[in-house]
Amino acid sequence: GAGVSQTPSNKVTEKGKYVELRCDPISGHTALYWYRQSLGQGPEFLIYFQGTGAADDSGLPNDRFFAVRPEGSVSTLKIQRTERGDSAVYLCASSLGAGAQETQYFGPGTRLLVL
Amino acid sequence: TQLLEQSPQFLSIQEGENLTVYCNSSSVFSSLQWYRQEPGEGPVLLVTVVTGGEVKKLKRLTFQFGDARKDSSLHITAAQPGDTGLYLCAGVYYGQNFVFGPGTRLSVLP
């Protein structure tokens, strides 16, 4: 079956612009996570959805970052007024349910470069 | 902020050698996971350990969770070039979400 897909695979933008990154989770997965991975680092937690609601958004770095999941499936991560420091790979993962022992299935990521 | 440390940061070995990589924290995990990530892809879950002292084996990979649940190790026997990748540990602290370590980048040379 289809895994987690993310679009676009690459995004180049200019400082100050607005970007949207999309995640299509595995069908039927209720939990969805967003992470950010900088070069040479492990993924850094941003936000977690259970269904349509953000269960934990404590990892969002500031109010320029926002994510939605209006129908409990596809999610969009939105970044306003992008900065060069936002350049990273943005990873999305989904799991069947919530919980520390659930298997998270990751997408291939969106590589964001802010010039 | 909880921090996970992984060592070594980089490891380059010859095919057939054995190796061990480590994951450490000053805090107690409720559970810990190991992932492998290849370039251009997302991490793939290898194992989840939950009980202190737990040992799990996955073919040539052996995972151990420390008795105090603050550390873990991954041992690979007779490494193969296909084992090359970034090995990440991710800990769950009570009531919090996953925290990933920086990873160990393994290169197995033929």
Coordinates of C-alpha atoms in Angstrom, one line a residue:
Chain A
G1 CA 0.0 0.0 0.0
A2 CA 1.0 3.6 -0.3
G3 CA 3.2 5.1 2.4
V4 CA 3.4 8.6 3.7
S5 CA 3.8 11.1 0.9
Q6 CA 5.1 14.7 1.1
T7 CA 4.9 17.5 -1.5
P8 CA 6.8 19.2 -2.8
S9 CA 10.0 17.1 -2.5
N10 CA 12.1 20.3 -2.8
K11 CA 11.2 24.0 -2.2
V12 CA 13.4 26.9 -2.8
T13 CA 12.1 30.3 -1.7
E14 CA 13.3 33.7 -0.8
K15 CA 13.6 35.2 2.7
G16 CA 10.3 36.7 3.7
K17 CA 8.1 34.5 1.6
Y18 CA 5.3 32.2 2.7
V19 CA 5.5 28.5 2.1
E20 CA 3.1 25.5 2.5
L21 CA 4.3 21.9 2.9
R22 CA 1.8 19.1 2.5
C23 CA 1.7 15.7 4.0
D24 CA -0.5 12.8 3.0
P25 CA -0.5 10.1 5.7
I26 CA -1.2 6.5 5.4
S27 CA -4.9 5.9 5.1
G28 CA -6.6 5.2 8.4
H29 CA -3.8 6.6 10.5
T30 CA -5.2 8.9 13.2
A31 CA -1.9 10.3 14.4
L32 CA 0.3 12.7 12.4
Y33 CA 3.6 14.2 13.3
W34 CA 5.7 17.0 11.8
Y35 CA 9.5 17.1 12.4
R36 CA 12.3 19.3 11.2
Q37 CA 15.7 17.9 10.5
S38 CA 18.7 20.1 10.0
L39 CA 21.9 18.9 8.4
G40 CA 23.8 16.5 10.6
Q41 CA 21.1 16.4 13.2
G42 CA 18.2 14.1 14.2
P43 CA 14.6 15.0 13.6
E44 CA 13.3 17.7 15.9
F45 CA 9.6 17.4 17.0
L46 CA 7.3 20.3 15.9
I47 CA 3.7 19.3 16.3
Y48 CA 1.5 16.2 16.7
F49 CA -2.1 15.8 15.6
Q50 CA -4.6 13.2 16.9
G51 CA -7.4 13.4 14.4
T52 CA -8.1 17.0 13.4
G53 CA -6.8 18.6 16.5
A54 CA -3.3 19.5 17.5
A55 CA -2.6 17.4 20.6
D56 CA 0.8 18.9 21.1
D57 CA 2.3 21.9 19.3
S58 CA 5.1 22.6 21.9
G59 CA 7.8 22.1 19.3
L60 CA 6.8 24.9 16.9
P61 CA 9.7 27.3 17.2
N62 CA 7.6 30.5 16.9
D63 CA 4.3 32.0 15.7
R64 CA 5.5 32.0 12.1
F65 CA 4.9 28.3 12.0
F66 CA 1.4 26.9 11.9
A67 CA -0.1 23.5 10.9
V68 CA -3.6 22.3 10.1
R69 CA -5.3 19.0 9.5
P70 CA -8.9 20.0 8.8
E71 CA -10.4 16.6 7.9
G72 CA -8.1 14.4 10.0
S73 CA -6.1 13.2 7.0
V74 CA -3.9 15.5 4.9
S75 CA -1.9 18.1 6.9
T76 CA -0.3 21.3 5.8
L77 CA 2.6 23.0 7.6
K78 CA 2.6 26.7 6.9
I79 CA 5.6 29.0 7.4
Q80 CA 5.2 32.7 7.2
R81 CA 8.0 35.3 6.6
T82 CA 10.5 32.6 6.0
E83 CA 14.1 33.0 7.3
R84 CA 17.3 31.5 6.2
G85 CA 17.4 29.5 9.5
D86 CA 14.2 27.7 8.4
S87 CA 16.2 25.8 5.8
A88 CA 15.9 22.1 6.7
V89 CA 14.2 18.9 5.7
Y90 CA 10.7 18.8 7.0
L91 CA 9.5 15.3 7.8
C92 CA 6.0 14.1 8.3
A93 CA 5.1 10.8 10.0
S94 CA 1.9 9.0 10.7
S95 CA 0.9 6.2 13.0
L96 CA -2.2 4.1 13.4
G97 CA -2.9 5.4 16.9
A98 CA -1.2 7.6 19.5
G99 CA 1.2 6.3 22.0
A100 CA 4.9 5.8 22.5
Q101 CA 4.9 2.2 21.3
E102 CA 3.1 2.9 18.0
T103 CA 5.2 2.6 14.9
Q104 CA 5.7 6.0 13.1
Y105 CA 6.0 5.8 9.3
F106 CA 7.9 8.6 7.9
G107 CA 7.6 10.3 4.5
P108 CA 10.7 11.2 2.5
G109 CA 10.5 14.8 3.6
T110 CA 10.4 18.2 1.9
R111 CA 13.8 19.9 1.5
L112 CA 13.2 23.6 2.1
L113 CA 15.9 26.1 1.2
V114 CA 15.4 29.7 2.0
L115 CA 17.7 32.1 0.1
Chain B
T1 CA 14.6 20.1 27.4
Q2 CA 15.6 16.5 27.4
L3 CA 18.7 15.7 25.5
L4 CA 19.8 12.4 23.9
E5 CA 23.4 11.8 23.1
Q6 CA 24.7 9.3 20.6
S7 CA 28.2 7.9 20.1
P8 CA 30.2 7.7 18.1
Q9 CA 29.1 10.5 15.8
F10 CA 30.7 8.8 12.8
L11 CA 31.9 5.2 12.3
S12 CA 33.6 3.7 9.2
I13 CA 34.4 0.0 9.2
Q14 CA 35.1 -2.8 6.9
E15 CA 32.6 -5.4 5.8
G16 CA 32.5 -8.3 8.3
E17 CA 33.4 -6.3 11.4
N18 CA 31.3 -5.9 14.4
L19 CA 30.2 -2.6 15.9
T20 CA 28.3 -1.1 18.8
V21 CA 26.7 2.4 18.9
Y22 CA 25.3 4.0 22.0
C23 CA 22.4 6.2 23.0
N24 CA 22.4 8.0 26.4
S25 CA 20.3 10.4 28.4
S26 CA 20.4 11.8 31.9
S27 CA 16.7 11.2 32.2
V28 CA 14.6 8.0 32.3
F29 CA 12.8 7.0 29.2
S30 CA 9.3 5.4 29.2
S31 CA 10.4 3.7 25.9
L32 CA 13.0 4.0 23.3
Q33 CA 13.1 3.4 19.6
W34 CA 16.0 2.8 17.1
Y35 CA 15.7 4.0 13.5
R36 CA 17.8 3.8 10.3
Q37 CA 17.7 6.6 7.8
E38 CA 19.2 6.6 4.3
P39 CA 20.0 9.7 2.3
G40 CA 16.9 11.3 0.9
E41 CA 14.5 9.2 2.9
G42 CA 12.7 9.4 6.2
P43 CA 13.8 7.2 9.1
V44 CA 12.6 3.6 9.3
L45 CA 11.8 2.0 12.6
L46 CA 14.0 -0.9 13.6
V47 CA 12.8 -1.7 17.1
T48 CA 11.0 -0.4 20.2
V49 CA 12.2 -1.3 23.7
V50 CA 10.2 -0.7 26.8
T51 CA 11.4 -2.8 29.7
G52 CA 14.7 -2.0 31.5
G53 CA 17.3 -4.7 30.7
E54 CA 15.3 -5.8 27.6
V55 CA 17.3 -7.3 24.7
K56 CA 15.8 -7.6 21.3
K57 CA 17.4 -9.2 18.2
L58 CA 16.7 -8.5 14.6
K59 CA 18.8 -10.7 12.4
R60 CA 22.4 -9.4 12.9
L61 CA 21.2 -6.5 15.0
T62 CA 21.0 -6.7 18.8
F63 CA 19.3 -3.9 20.8
Q64 CA 19.7 -3.5 24.5
F65 CA 17.9 -1.2 26.9
G66 CA 19.7 -0.3 30.0
D67 CA 18.5 -1.5 33.4
A68 CA 17.9 2.1 34.5
R69 CA 16.2 3.0 31.2
K70 CA 18.6 5.9 30.6
D71 CA 20.7 4.3 27.9
S72 CA 20.6 1.8 25.0
S73 CA 23.0 0.2 22.6
L74 CA 22.8 -1.3 19.1
H75 CA 25.2 -4.0 18.2
I76 CA 25.7 -5.1 14.6
T77 CA 27.4 -8.4 13.9
A78 CA 29.3 -9.0 10.6
A79 CA 28.4 -5.6 9.2
Q80 CA 27.5 -5.4 5.5
P81 CA 27.5 -2.5 3.1
G82 CA 23.7 -2.5 3.2
D83 CA 23.9 -1.5 6.8
T84 CA 25.3 1.9 5.8
G85 CA 23.1 4.7 7.1
L86 CA 22.3 7.1 9.9
Y87 CA 21.2 5.3 13.0
L88 CA 18.9 7.3 15.2
C89 CA 17.6 6.7 18.7
A90 CA 14.4 8.3 19.8
G91 CA 13.3 8.4 23.4
V92 CA 9.9 9.0 24.9
Y93 CA 10.0 10.7 28.3
Y94 CA 6.9 10.4 30.4
G95 CA 4.2 12.6 29.2
Q96 CA 6.2 14.0 26.3
N97 CA 6.7 13.3 22.6
F98 CA 9.6 11.7 20.9
V99 CA 13.0 13.2 21.3
F100 CA 15.6 12.1 18.7
G101 CA 19.3 11.9 19.2
P102 CA 21.7 13.4 16.6
G103 CA 22.5 10.0 15.1
T104 CA 25.5 7.8 14.4
R105 CA 26.5 7.9 10.7
L106 CA 27.8 4.4 9.8
S107 CA 29.7 3.6 6.7
V108 CA 30.5 -0.1 5.9
L109 CA 33.1 -0.4 3.2
P110 CA 33.2 -3.5 1.0

